[in-house]
Backbone as a printed PyTorch tensor [residue, N CA C, xyz], in Angstrom:
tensor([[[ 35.8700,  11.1050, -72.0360],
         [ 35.4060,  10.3700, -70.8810],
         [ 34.5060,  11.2610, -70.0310]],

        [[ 33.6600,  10.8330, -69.2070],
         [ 32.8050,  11.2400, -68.4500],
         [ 33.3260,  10.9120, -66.9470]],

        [[ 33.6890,  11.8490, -66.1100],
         [ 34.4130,  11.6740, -64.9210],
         [ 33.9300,  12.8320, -63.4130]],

        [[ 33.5660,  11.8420, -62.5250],
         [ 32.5060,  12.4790, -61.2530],
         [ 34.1100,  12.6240, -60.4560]],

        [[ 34.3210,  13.7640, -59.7000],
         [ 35.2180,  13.8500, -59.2650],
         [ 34.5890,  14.2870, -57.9400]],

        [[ 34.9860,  13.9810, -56.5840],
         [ 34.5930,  14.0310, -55.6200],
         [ 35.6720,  15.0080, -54.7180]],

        [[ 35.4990,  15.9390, -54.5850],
         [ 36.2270,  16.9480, -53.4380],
         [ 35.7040,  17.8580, -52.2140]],

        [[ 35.7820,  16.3540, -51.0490],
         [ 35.4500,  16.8480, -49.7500],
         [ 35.6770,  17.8040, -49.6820]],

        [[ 35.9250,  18.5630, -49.7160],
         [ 36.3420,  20.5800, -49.3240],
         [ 35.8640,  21.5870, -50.1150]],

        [[ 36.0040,  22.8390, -49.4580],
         [ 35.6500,  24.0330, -49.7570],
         [ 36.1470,  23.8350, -51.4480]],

        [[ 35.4980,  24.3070, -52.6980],
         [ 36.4170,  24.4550, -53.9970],
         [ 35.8950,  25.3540, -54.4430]],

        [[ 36.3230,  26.2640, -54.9040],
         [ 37.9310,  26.6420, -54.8850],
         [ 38.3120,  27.3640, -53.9430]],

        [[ 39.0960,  27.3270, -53.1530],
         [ 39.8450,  28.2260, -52.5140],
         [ 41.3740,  28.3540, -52.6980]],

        [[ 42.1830,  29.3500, -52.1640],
         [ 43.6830,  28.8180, -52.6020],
         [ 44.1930,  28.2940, -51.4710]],

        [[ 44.5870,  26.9410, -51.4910],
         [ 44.8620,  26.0450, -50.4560],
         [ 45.1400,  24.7550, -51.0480]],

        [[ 46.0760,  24.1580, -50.7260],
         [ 46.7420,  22.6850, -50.8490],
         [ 45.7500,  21.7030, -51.8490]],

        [[ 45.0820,  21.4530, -51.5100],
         [ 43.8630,  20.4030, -51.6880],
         [ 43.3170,  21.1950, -52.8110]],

        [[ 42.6860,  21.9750, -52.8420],
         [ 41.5470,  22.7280, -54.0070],
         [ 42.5460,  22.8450, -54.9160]],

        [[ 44.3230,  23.6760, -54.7650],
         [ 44.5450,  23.9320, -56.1240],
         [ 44.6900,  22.8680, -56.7410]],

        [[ 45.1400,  21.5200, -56.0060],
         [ 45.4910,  20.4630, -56.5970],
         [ 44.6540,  19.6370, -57.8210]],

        [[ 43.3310,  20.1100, -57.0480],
         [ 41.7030,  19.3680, -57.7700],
         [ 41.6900,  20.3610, -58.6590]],

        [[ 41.7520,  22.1730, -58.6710],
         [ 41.8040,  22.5400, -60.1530],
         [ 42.9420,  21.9710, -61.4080]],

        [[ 44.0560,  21.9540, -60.8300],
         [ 44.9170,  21.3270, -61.9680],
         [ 44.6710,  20.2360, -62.7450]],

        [[ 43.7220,  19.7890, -61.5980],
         [ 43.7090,  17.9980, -62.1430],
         [ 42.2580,  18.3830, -63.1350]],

        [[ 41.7600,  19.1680, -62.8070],
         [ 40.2020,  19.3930, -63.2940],
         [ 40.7840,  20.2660, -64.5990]],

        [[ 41.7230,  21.5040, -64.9660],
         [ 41.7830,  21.7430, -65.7110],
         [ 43.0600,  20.7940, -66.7030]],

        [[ 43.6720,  19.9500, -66.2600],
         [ 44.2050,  18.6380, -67.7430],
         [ 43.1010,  17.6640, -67.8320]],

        [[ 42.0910,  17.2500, -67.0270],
         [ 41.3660,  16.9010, -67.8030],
         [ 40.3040,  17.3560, -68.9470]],

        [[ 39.6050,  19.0830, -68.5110],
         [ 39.1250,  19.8360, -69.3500],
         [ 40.0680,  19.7640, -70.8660]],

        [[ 41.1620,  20.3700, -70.5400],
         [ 42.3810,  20.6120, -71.7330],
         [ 42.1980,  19.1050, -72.4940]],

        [[ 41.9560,  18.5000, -71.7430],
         [ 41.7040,  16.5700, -72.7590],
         [ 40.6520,  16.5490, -73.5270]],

        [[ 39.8920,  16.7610, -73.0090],
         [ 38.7190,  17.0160, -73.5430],
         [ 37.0990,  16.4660, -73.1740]],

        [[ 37.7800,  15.6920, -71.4910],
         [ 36.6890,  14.9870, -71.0330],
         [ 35.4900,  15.6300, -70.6650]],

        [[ 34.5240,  15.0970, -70.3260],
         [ 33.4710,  15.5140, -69.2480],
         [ 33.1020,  15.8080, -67.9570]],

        [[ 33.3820,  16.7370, -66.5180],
         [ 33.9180,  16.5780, -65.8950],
         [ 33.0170,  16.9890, -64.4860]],

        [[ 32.2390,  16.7040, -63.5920],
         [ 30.9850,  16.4830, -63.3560],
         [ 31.8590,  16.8810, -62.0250]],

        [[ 31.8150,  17.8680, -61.0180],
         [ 32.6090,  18.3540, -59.5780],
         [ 31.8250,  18.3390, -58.4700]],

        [[ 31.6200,  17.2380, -57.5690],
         [ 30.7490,  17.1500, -56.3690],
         [ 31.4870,  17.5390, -55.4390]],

        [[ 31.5190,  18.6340, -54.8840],
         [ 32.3440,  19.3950, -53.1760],
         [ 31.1390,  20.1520, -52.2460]],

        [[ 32.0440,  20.9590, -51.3570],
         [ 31.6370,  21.4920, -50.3710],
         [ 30.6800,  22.5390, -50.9010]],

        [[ 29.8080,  23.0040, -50.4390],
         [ 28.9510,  24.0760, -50.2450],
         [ 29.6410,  25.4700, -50.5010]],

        [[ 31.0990,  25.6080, -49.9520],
         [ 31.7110,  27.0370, -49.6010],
         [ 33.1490,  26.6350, -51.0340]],

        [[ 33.6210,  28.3190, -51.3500],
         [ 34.2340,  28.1780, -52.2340],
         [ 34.1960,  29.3440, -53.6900]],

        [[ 34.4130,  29.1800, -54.3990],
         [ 34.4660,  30.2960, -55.5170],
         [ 34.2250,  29.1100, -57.0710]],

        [[ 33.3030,  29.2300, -57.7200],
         [ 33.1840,  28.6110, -58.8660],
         [ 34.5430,  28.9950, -60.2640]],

        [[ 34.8500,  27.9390, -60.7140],
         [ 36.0150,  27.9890, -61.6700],
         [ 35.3140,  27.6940, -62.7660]],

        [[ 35.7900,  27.8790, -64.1670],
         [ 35.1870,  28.1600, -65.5170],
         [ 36.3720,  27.1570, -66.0420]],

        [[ 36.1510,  25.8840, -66.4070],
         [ 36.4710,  24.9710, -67.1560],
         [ 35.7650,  24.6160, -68.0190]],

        [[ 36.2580,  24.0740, -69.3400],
         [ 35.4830,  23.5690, -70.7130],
         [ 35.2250,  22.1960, -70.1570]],

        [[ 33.7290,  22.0840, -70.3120],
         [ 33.1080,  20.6160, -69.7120],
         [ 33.3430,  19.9310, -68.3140]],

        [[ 33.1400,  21.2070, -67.5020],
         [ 33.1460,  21.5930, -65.6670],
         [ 31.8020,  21.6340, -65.8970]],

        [[ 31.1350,  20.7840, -64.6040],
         [ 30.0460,  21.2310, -64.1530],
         [ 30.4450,  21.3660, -62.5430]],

        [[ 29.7450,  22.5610, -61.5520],
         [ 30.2750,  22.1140, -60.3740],
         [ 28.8770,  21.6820, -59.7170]],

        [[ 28.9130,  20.7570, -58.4590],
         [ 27.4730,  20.9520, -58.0940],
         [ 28.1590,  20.7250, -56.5080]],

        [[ 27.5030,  21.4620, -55.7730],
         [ 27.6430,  21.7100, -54.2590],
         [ 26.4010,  21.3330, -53.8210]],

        [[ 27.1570,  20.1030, -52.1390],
         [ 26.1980,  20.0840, -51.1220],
         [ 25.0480,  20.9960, -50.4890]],

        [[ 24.5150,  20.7420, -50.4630],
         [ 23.4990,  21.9350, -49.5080],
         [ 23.0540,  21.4920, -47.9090]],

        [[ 24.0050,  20.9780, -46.8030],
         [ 23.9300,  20.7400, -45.4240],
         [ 22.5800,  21.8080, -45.0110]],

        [[ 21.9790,  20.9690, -44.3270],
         [ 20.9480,  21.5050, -43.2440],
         [ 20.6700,  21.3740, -42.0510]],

        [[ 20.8490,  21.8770, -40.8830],
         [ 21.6040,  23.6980, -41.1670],
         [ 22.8950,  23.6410, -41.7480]],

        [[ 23.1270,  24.5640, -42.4600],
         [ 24.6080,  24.7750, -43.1040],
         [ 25.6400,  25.2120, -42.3830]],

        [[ 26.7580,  24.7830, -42.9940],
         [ 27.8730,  25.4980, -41.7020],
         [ 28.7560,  26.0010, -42.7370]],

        [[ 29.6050,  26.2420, -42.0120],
         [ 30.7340,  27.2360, -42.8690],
         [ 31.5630,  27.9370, -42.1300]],

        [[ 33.1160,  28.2920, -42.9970],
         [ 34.3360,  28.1350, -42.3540],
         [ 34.8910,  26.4840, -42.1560]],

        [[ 34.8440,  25.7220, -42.9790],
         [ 35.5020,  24.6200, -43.0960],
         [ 36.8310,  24.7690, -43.1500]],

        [[ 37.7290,  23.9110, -42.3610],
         [ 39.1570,  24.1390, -42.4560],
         [ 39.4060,  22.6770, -42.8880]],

        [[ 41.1380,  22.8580, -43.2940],
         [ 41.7490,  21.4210, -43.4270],
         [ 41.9960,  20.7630, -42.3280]],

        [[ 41.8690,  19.4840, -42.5940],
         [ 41.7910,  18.1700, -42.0800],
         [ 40.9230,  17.8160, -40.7470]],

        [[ 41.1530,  17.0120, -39.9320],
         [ 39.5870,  16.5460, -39.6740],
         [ 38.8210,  17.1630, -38.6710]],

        [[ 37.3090,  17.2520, -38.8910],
         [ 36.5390,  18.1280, -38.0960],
         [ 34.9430,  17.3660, -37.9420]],

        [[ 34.2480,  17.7330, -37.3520],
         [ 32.9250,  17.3690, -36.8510],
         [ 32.1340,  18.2610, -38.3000]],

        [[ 32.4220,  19.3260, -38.5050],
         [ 32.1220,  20.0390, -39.5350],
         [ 32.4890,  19.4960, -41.0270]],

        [[ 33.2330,  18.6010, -41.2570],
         [ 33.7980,  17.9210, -42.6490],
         [ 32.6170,  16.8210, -42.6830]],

        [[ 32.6170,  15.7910, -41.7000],
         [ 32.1840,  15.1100, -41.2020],
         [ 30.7650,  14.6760, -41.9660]],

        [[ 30.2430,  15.8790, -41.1350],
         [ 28.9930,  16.3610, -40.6350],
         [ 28.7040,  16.7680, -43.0320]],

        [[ 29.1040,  17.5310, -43.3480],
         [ 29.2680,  17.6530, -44.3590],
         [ 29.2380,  16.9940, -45.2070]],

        [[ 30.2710,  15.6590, -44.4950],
         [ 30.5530,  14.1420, -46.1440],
         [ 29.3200,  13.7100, -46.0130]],

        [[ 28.6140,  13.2540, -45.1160],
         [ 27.2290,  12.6080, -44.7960],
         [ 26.0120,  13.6520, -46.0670]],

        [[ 25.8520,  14.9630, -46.5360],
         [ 25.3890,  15.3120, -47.2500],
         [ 25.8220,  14.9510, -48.5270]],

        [[ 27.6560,  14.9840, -49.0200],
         [ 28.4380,  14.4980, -49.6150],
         [ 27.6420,  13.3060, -50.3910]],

        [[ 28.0220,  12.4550, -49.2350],
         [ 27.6820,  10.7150, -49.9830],
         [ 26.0100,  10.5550, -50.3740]],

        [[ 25.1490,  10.7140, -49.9180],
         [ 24.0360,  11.1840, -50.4450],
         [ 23.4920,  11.8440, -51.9260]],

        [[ 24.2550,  12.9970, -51.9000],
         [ 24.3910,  13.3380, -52.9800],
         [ 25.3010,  12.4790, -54.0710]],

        [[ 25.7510,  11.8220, -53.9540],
         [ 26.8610,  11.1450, -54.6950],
         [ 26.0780,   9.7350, -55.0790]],

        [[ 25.7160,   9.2890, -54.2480],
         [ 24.8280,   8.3010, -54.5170],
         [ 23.6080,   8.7290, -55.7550]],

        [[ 23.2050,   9.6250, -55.5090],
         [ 21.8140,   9.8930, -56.1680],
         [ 22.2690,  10.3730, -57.6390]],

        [[ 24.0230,  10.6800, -58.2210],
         [ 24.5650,  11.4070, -58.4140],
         [ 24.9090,  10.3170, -59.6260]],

        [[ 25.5970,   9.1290, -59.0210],
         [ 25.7150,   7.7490, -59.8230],
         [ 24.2870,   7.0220, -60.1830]],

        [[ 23.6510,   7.4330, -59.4000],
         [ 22.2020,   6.4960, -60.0370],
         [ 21.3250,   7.5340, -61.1530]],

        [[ 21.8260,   8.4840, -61.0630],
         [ 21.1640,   9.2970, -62.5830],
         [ 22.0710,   9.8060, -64.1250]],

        [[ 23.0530,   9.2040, -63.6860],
         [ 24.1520,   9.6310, -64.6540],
         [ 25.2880,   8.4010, -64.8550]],

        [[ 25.8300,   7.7870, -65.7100],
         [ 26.7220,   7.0250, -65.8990],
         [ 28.1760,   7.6440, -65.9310]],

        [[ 28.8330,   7.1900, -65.0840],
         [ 30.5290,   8.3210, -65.2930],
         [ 31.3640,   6.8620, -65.7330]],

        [[ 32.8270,   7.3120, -65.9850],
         [ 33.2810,   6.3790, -66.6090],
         [ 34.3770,   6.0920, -65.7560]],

        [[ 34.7670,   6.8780, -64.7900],
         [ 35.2520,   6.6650, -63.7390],
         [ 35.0120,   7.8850, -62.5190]],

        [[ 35.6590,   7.3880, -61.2050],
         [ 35.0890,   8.5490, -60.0460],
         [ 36.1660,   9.0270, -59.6750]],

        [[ 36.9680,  10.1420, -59.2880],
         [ 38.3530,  10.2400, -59.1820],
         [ 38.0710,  10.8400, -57.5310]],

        [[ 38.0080,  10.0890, -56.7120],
         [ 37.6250,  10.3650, -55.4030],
         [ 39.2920,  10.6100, -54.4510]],

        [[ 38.8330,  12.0510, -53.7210],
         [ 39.9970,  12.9820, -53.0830],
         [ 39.5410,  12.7020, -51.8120]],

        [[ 40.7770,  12.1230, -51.0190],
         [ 40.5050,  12.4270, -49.7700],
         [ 39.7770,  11.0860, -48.8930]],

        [[ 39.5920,  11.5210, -48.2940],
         [ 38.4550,  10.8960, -47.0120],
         [ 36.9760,  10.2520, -47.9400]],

        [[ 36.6260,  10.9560, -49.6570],
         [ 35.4430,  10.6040, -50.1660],
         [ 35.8240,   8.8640, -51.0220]],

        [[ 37.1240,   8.8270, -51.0860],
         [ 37.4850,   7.3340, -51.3180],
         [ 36.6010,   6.1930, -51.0230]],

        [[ 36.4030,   6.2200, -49.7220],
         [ 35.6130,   5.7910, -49.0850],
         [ 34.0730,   5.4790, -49.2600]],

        [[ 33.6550,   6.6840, -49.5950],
         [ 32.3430,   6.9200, -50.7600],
         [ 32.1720,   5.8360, -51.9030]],

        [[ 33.3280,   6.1330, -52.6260],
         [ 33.7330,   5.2370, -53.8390],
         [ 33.5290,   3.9850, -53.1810]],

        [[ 34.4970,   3.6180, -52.3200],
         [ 34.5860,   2.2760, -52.1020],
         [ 33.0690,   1.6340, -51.8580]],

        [[ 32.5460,   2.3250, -51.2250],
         [ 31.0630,   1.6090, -51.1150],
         [ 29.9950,   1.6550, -52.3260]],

        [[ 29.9700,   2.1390, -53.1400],
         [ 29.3080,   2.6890, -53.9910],
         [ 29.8860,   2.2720, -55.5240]],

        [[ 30.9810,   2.7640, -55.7890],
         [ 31.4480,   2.2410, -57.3410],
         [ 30.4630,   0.8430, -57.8980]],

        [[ 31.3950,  -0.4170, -56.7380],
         [ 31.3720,  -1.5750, -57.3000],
         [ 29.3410,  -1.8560, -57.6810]],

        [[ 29.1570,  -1.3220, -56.9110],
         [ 27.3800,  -1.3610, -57.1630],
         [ 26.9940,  -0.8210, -58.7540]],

        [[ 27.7020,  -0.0260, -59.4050],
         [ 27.3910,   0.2660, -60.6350],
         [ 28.6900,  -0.1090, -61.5120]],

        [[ 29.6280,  -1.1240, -61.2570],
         [ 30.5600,  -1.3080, -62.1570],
         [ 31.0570,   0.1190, -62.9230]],

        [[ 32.1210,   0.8780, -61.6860],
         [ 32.5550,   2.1870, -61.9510],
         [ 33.4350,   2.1010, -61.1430]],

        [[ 35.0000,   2.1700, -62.1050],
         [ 36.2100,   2.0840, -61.8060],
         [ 36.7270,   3.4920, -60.3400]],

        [[ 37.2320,   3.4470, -59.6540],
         [ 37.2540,   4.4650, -59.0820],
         [ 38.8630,   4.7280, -58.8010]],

        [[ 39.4870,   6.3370, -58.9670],
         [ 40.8420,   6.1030, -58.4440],
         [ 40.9800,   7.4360, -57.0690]],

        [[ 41.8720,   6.7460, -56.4520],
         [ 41.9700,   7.1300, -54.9700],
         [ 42.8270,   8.0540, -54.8690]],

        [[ 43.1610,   9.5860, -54.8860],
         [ 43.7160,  10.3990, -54.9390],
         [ 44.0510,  11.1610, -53.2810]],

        [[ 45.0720,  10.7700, -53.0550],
         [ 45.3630,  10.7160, -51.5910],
         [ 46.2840,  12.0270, -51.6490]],

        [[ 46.1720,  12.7830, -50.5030],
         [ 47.1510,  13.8480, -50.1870],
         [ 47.7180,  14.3390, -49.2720]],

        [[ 47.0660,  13.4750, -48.0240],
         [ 47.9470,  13.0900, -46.6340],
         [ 47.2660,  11.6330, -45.9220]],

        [[ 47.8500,  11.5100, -45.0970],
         [ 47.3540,  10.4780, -43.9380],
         [ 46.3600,  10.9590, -43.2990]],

        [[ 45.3060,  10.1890, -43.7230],
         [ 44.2790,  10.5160, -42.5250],
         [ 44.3240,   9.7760, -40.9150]],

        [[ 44.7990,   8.7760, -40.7610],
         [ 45.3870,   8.4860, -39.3530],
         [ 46.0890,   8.8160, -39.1220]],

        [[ 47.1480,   9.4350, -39.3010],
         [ 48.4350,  10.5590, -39.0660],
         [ 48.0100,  11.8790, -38.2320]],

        [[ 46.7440,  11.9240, -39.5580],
         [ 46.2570,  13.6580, -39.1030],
         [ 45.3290,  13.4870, -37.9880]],

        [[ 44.4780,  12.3770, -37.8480],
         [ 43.5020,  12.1940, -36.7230],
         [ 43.9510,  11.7590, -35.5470]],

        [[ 45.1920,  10.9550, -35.7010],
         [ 46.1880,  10.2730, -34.1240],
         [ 47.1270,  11.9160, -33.3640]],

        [[ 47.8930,  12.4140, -34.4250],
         [ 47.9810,  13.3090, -34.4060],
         [ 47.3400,  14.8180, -33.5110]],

        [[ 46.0290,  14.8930, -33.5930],
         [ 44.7520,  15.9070, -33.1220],
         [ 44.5830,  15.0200, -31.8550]],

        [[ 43.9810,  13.7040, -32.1490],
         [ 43.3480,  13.0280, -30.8430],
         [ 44.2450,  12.0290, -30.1570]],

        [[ 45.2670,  12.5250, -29.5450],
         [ 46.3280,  11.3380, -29.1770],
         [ 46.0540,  10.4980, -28.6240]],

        [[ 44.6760,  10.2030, -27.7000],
         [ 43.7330,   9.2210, -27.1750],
         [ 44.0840,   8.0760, -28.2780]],

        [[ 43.6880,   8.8280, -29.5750],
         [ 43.9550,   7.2600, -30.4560],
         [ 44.8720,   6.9960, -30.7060]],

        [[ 45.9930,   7.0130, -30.6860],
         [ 47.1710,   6.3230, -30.6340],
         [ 47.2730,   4.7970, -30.9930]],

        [[ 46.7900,   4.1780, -29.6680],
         [ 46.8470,   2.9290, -29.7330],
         [ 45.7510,   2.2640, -30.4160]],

        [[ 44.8670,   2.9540, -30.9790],
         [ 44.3010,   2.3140, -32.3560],
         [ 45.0370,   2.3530, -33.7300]],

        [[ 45.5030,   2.8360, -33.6680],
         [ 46.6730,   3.5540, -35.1410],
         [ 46.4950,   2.3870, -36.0480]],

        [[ 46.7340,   1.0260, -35.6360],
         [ 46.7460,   0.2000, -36.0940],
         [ 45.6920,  -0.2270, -37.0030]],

        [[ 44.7950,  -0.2130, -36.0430],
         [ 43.4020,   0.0590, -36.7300],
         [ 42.7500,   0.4710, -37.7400]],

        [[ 42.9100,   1.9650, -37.7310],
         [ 42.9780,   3.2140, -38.3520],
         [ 43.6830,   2.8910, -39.7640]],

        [[ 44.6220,   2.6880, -39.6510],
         [ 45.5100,   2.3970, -40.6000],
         [ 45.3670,   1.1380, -41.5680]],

        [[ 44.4900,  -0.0820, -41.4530],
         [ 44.1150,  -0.7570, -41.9400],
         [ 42.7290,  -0.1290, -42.3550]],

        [[ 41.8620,   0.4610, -41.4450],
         [ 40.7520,   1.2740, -42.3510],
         [ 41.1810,   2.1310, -43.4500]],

        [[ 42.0770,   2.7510, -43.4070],
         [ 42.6910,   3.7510, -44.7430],
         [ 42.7220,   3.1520, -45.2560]],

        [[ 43.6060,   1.9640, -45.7220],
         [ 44.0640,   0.6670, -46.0890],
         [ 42.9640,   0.2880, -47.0850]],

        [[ 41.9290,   0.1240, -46.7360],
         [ 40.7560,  -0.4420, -47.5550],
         [ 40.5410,   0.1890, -49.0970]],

        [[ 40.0230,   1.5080, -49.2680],
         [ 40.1100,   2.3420, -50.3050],
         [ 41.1680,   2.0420, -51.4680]],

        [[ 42.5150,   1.8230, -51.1930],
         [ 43.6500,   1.4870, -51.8350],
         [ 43.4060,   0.3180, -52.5400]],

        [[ 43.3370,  -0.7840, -51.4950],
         [ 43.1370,  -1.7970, -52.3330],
         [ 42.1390,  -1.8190, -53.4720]],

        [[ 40.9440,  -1.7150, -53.2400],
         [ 40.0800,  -1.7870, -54.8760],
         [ 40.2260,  -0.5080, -55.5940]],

        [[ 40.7950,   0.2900, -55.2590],
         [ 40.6110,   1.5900, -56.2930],
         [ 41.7320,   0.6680, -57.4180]],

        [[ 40.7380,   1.1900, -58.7670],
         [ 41.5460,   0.9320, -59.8510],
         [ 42.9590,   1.8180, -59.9160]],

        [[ 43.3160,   2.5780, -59.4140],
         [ 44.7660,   3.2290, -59.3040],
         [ 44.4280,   4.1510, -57.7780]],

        [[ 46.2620,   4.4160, -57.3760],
         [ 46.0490,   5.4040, -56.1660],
         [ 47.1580,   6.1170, -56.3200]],

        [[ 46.6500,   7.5260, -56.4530],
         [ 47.2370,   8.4900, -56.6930],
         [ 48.0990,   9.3200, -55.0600]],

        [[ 48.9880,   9.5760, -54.8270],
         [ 49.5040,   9.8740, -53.8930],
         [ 50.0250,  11.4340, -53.9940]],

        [[ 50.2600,  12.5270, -53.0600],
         [ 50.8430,  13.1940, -53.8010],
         [ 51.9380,  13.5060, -53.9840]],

        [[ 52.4630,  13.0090, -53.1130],
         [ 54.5170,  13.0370, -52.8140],
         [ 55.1850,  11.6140, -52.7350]],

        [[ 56.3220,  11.4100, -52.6780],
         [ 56.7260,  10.2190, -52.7230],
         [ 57.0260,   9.8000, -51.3200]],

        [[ 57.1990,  10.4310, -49.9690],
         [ 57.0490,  10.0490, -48.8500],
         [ 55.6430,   9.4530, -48.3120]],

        [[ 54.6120,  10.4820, -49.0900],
         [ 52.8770,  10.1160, -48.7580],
         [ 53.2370,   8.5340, -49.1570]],

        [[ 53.3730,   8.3490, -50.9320],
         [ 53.1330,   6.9560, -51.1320],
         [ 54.1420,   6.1480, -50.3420]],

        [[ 55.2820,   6.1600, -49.5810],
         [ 56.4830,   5.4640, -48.7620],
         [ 55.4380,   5.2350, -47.9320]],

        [[ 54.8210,   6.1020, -46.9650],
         [ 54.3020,   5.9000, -45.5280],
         [ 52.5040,   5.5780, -45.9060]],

        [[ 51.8030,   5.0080, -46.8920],
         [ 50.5790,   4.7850, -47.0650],
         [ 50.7010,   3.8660, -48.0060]],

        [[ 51.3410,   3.3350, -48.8570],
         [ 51.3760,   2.2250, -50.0450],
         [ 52.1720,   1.3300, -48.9960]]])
């Protein structure tokens, strides 16, 4: 299979999120797929059989990206989806295995080229953003039906704990 994997963040670094996307990147290598890595700009390149990585290039660039949400991630996915777009319109994948906040990406984008996408979730993003900005609070609701969206059409949703999928499925 031929598979665009999307990882908002720094890759590789050793941290929650990245090792998770190498594991997943090296059983699919070990399979024997094709495996096409759209992330962050910052990071350390990994040597997988049928890894390609290709990094954003933000202008001006920033750096020092941390986990979860920032003006700097943000600011970042907007180069992200761009690239991702231009990314599906020159290459056929056979599915998009979109991490994170780039779900979203997918969601707008897949159905335009009939490309299955699965939603690989690894926390709450209204959790983590109500959480930081307690102002939003009383949108939660909101928020939470926007997460909401991604789930529904992704051809599968990957969670990473069984409380994540309790409190987001």
């Amino acid at each position: 299979m031929k598979i665009l994997v999307l990882a908002p963040h720094p890759f590789y670094q050793e941290r929650g999120t990245p090792i998770a996307v190498d594991l997943l990147i090296r059983a699919l290598s070990e399979r024997g797929d094709s495996i096409d890595l759209l992330t962050y700009q910052e990071g350390a390149d990994r040597e997988h059989d049928g890894l390609r990585i290709y990094r954003t290039k933000p202008v001006p660039s920033v750096s020092n990206l941390r986990p979860g949400f920032s003006a700097k991630k943000l600011y970042s996915d907007v180069f992200m989806f761009f690239r991702f777009v231009s990314m599906m319109w020159s290459s056929k994948y056979d599915v998009v295995h979109a991490v994170e906040e780039s779900a979203f990406m997918a969601l707008l984008v897949c159905p335009l080229k009939s490309t299955p996408f699965i939603f690989d979730i690894d926390s709450s993003m209204t959790t983590q953003i109500v959480d930081k900005y307690s102002l939003l609070r009383p949108a939660s609701g909101l928020l939470n039906f926007i997460e909401s969206l991604p789930m529904r059409y992704a051809e599968a949703v990957v969670p990473m704990c069984d409380s994540l999928a309790t409190e987001v499925l």
